[in-house]
Short mmCIF file of C-alpha atoms in Angstrom, two decimals:
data_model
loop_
_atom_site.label_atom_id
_atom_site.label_comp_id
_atom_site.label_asym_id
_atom_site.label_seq_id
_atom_site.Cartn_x
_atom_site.Cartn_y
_atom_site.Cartn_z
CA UNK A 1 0.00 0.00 0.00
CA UNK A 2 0.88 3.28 -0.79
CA UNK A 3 -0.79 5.10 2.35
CA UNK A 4 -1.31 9.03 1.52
CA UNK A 5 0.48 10.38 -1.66
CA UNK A 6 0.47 14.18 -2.44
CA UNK A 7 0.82 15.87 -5.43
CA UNK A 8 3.10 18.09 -6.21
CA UNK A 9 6.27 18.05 -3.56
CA UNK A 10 6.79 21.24 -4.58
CA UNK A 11 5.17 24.49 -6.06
CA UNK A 12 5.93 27.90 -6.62
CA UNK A 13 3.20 30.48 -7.41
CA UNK A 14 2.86 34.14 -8.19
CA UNK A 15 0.34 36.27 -5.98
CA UNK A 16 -3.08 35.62 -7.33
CA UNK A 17 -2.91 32.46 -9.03
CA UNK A 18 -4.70 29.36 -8.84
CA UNK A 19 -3.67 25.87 -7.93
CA UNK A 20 -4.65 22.36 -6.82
CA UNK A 21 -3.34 20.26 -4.41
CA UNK A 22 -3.90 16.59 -4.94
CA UNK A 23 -4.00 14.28 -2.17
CA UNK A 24 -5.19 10.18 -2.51
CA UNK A 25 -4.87 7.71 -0.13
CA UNK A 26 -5.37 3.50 -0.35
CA UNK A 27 -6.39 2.88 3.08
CA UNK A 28 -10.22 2.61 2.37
CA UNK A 29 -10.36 5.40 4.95
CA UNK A 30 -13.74 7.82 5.42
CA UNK A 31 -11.99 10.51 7.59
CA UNK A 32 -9.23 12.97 5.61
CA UNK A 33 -7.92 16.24 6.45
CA UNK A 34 -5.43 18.85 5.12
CA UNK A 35 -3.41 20.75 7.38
CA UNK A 36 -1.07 23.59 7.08
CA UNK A 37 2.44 23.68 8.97
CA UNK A 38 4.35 27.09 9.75
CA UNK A 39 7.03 27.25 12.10
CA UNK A 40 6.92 27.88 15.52
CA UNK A 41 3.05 27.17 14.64
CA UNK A 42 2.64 23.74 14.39
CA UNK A 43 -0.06 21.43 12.32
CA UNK A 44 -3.46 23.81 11.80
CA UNK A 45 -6.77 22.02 10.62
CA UNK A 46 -7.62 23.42 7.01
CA UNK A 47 -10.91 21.48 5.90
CA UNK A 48 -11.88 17.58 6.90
CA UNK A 49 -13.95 15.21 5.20
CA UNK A 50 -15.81 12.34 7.18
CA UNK A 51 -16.93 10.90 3.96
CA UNK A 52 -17.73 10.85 0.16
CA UNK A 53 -19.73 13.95 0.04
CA UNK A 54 -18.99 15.38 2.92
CA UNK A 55 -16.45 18.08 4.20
CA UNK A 56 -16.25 20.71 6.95
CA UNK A 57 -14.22 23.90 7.78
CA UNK A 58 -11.20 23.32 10.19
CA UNK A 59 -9.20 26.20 12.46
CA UNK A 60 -8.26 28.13 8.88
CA UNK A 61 -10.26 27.51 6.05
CA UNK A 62 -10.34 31.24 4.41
CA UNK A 63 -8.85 31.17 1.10
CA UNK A 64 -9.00 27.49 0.65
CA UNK A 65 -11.83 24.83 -0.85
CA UNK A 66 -12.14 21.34 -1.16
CA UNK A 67 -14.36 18.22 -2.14
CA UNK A 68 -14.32 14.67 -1.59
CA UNK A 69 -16.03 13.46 -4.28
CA UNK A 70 -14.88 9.51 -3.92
CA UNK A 71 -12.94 8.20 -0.47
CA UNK A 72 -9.72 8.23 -1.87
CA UNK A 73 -9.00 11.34 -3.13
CA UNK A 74 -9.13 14.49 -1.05
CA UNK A 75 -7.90 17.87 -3.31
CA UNK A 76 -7.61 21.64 -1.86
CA UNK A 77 -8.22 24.29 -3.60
CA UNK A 78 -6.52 27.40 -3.74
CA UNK A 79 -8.12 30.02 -5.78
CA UNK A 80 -6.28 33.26 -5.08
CA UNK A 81 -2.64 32.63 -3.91
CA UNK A 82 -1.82 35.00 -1.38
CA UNK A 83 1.94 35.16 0.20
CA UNK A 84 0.18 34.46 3.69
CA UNK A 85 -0.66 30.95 2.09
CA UNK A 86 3.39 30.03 1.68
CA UNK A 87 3.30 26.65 3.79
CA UNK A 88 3.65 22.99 3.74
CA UNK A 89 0.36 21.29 3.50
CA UNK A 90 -0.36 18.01 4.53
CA UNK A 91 -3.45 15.66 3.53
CA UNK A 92 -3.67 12.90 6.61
CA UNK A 93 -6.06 10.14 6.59
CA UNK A 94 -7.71 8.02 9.51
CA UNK A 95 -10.33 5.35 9.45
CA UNK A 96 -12.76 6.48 12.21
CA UNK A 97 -12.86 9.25 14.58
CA UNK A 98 -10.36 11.64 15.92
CA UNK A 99 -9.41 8.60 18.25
CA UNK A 100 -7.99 6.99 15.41
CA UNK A 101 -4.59 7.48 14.24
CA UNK A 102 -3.76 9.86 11.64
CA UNK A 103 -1.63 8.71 8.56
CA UNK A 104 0.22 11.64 7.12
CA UNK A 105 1.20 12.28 3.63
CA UNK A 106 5.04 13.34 2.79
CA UNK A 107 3.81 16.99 2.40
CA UNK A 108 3.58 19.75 -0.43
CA UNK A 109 6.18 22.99 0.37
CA UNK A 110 4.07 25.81 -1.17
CA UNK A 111 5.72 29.14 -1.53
CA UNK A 112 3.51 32.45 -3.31
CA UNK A 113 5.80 35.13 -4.01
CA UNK B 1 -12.59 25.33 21.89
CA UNK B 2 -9.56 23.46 22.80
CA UNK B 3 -6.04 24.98 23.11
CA UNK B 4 -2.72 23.01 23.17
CA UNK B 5 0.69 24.39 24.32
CA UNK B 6 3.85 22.68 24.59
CA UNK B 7 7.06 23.26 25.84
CA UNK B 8 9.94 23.47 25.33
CA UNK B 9 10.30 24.35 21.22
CA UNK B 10 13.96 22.97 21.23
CA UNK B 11 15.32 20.40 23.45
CA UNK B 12 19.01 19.18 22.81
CA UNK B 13 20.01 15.87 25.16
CA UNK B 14 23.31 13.76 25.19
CA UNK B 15 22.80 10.47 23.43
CA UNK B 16 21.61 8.35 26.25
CA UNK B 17 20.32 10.96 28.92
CA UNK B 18 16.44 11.00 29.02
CA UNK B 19 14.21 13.77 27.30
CA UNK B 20 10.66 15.58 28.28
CA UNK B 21 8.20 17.44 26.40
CA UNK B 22 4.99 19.03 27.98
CA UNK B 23 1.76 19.58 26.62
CA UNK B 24 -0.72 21.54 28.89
CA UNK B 25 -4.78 21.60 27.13
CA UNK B 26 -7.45 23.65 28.30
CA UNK B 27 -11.06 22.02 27.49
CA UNK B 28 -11.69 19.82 30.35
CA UNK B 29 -14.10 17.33 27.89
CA UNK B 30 -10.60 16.20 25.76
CA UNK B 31 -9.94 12.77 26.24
CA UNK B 32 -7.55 11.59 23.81
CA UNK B 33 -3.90 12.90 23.63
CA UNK B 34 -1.60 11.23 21.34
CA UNK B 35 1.93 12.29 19.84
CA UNK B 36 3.23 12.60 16.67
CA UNK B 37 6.91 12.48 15.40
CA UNK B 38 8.25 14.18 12.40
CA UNK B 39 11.63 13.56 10.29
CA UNK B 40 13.13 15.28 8.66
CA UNK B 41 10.95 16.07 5.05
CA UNK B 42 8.28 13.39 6.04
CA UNK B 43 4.68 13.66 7.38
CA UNK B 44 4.16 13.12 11.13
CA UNK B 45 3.72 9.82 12.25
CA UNK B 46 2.18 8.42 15.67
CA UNK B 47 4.55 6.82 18.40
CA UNK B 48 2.36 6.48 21.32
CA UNK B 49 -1.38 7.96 22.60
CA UNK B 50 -3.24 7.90 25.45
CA UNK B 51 -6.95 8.10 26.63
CA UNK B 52 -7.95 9.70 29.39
CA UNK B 53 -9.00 6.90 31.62
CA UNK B 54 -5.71 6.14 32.07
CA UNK B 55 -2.91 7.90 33.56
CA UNK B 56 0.18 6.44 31.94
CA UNK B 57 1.21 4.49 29.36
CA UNK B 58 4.72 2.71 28.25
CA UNK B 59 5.58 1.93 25.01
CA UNK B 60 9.32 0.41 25.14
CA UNK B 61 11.66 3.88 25.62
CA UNK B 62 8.57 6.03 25.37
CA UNK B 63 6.14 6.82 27.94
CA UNK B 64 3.23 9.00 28.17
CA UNK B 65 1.79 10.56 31.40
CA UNK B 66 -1.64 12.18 31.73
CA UNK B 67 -2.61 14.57 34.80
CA UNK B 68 -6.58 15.34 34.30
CA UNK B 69 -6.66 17.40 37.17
CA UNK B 70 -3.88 19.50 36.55
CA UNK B 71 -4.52 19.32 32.60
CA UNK B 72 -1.37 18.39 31.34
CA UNK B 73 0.24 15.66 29.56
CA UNK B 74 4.11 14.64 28.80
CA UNK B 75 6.40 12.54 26.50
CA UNK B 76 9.31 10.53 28.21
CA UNK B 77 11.91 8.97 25.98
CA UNK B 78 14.76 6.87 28.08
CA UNK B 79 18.11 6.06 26.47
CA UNK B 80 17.78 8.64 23.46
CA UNK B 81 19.59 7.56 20.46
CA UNK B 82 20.62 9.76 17.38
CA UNK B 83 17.66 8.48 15.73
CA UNK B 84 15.53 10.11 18.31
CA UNK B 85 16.25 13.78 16.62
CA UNK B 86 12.83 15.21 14.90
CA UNK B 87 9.89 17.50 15.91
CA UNK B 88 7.78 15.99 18.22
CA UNK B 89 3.92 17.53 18.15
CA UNK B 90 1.80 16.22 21.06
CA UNK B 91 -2.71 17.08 20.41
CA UNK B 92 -5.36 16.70 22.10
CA UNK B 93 -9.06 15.66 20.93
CA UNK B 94 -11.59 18.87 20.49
CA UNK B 95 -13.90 17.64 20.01
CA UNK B 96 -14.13 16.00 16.62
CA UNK B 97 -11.01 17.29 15.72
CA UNK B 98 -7.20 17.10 16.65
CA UNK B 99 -5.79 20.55 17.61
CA UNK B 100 -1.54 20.24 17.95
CA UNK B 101 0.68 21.98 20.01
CA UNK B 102 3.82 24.00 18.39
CA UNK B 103 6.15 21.49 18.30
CA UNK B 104 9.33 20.49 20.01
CA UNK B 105 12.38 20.07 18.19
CA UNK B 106 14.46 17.41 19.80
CA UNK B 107 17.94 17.59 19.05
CA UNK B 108 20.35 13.87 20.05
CA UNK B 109 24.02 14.43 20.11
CA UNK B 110 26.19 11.51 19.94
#
């Protein structure tokens, strides 16, 4: 098994563009989640999904979207890239509640300039 | 809503002493606190949790201990080794939701 794979590693984009980050996992898990990491700050809830269909706002959702349109895949959204946005983003997966352990993807270093 | 803090942000140990990281929370209704370690370029990835029915909990060189009263939590690792070094980030359950501390950055010289 693969576990959680993110797409790209890396990205660089200029204030005000668009972009998608791409997130899939194997596990036949309902529960994903993207967060952001800054440092000093450490993992913030972005958006969650507890299913196909489903997803809900996290700690700091403003500027992002998502959908969860099958259970594997998981993508965020950003629409207008803002230089506030310049993280690394991870997609995590677990198969039940928040009492379940999270599998992390490898991460996505985004920098707007 | 739930707040996590955690101390210290940089720890740096001789290879073989023992190492501590705190969490404190402040939403009395959490009841699951687990920690996360993170290499170097990788996701996190969970070592050792804890519910809060129980006070402490030994996995090999790691430990957790929970204090409900006192709302705090802590990491013990015995016998650190070089592979030890990474960011440590302990959570805590609010309430559907895992909220992290900062992070410690544990440093293991040999």
């Amino acid at each position: 098994n693969a576990g959680v794979t993110q797409t790209p590693k890396f990205r660089i984009l200029k204030i005000g563009q668009s972009m998608t980050l791409q997130c899939t996992q194997d596990m036949n898990h309902n529960y994903m989640y993207w967060y952001r990491q800054d440092p000093g700050m450490g993992l913030k809830l972005i958006y969650y999904s507890v299913g196909a269909g489903i997803t809900d706002k996290g700690e700091v959702p403003n500027g992002y979207n998502v959908s969860r349109s099958t259970t594997e895949d998981f993508p965020l959204r950003l629409e207008l890239a803002a230089p506030s946005q310049t993280s690394v983003y991870f997609c995590a997966s677990s198969f039940g509640t928040a009492n379940s352990p999270l599998h992390f993807g490898n991460g996505t270093r985004l920098t707007v300039t | 809503g739930e707040n996590v803090e955690q101390h210290p942000s940089t720890l740096s140990v001789q290879e073989g002493d023992s190492a501590v990281i705190k969490c404190t929370y402040s939403d009395s209704a959490s009841n699951y606190f687990p920690w996360y370690k993170q290499e170097l370029g990788k996701g996190p990835q969970l070592i050792i949790d804890i519910r809060s029915n129980v006070g402490e909990k030994k996995d090999q060189r790691i430990a957790v201990t929970l204090n409900k009263t006192a709302k705090h939590f802590s990491l013990h690792i015995t016998e650190t080794q070089p592979e030890d070094s990474a960011v440590y980030f302990c959570a805590g359950r609010a309430p559907t939701q895992l909220i992290f501390g900062q992070g410690t950055t544990l440093q293991v010289k040999p």
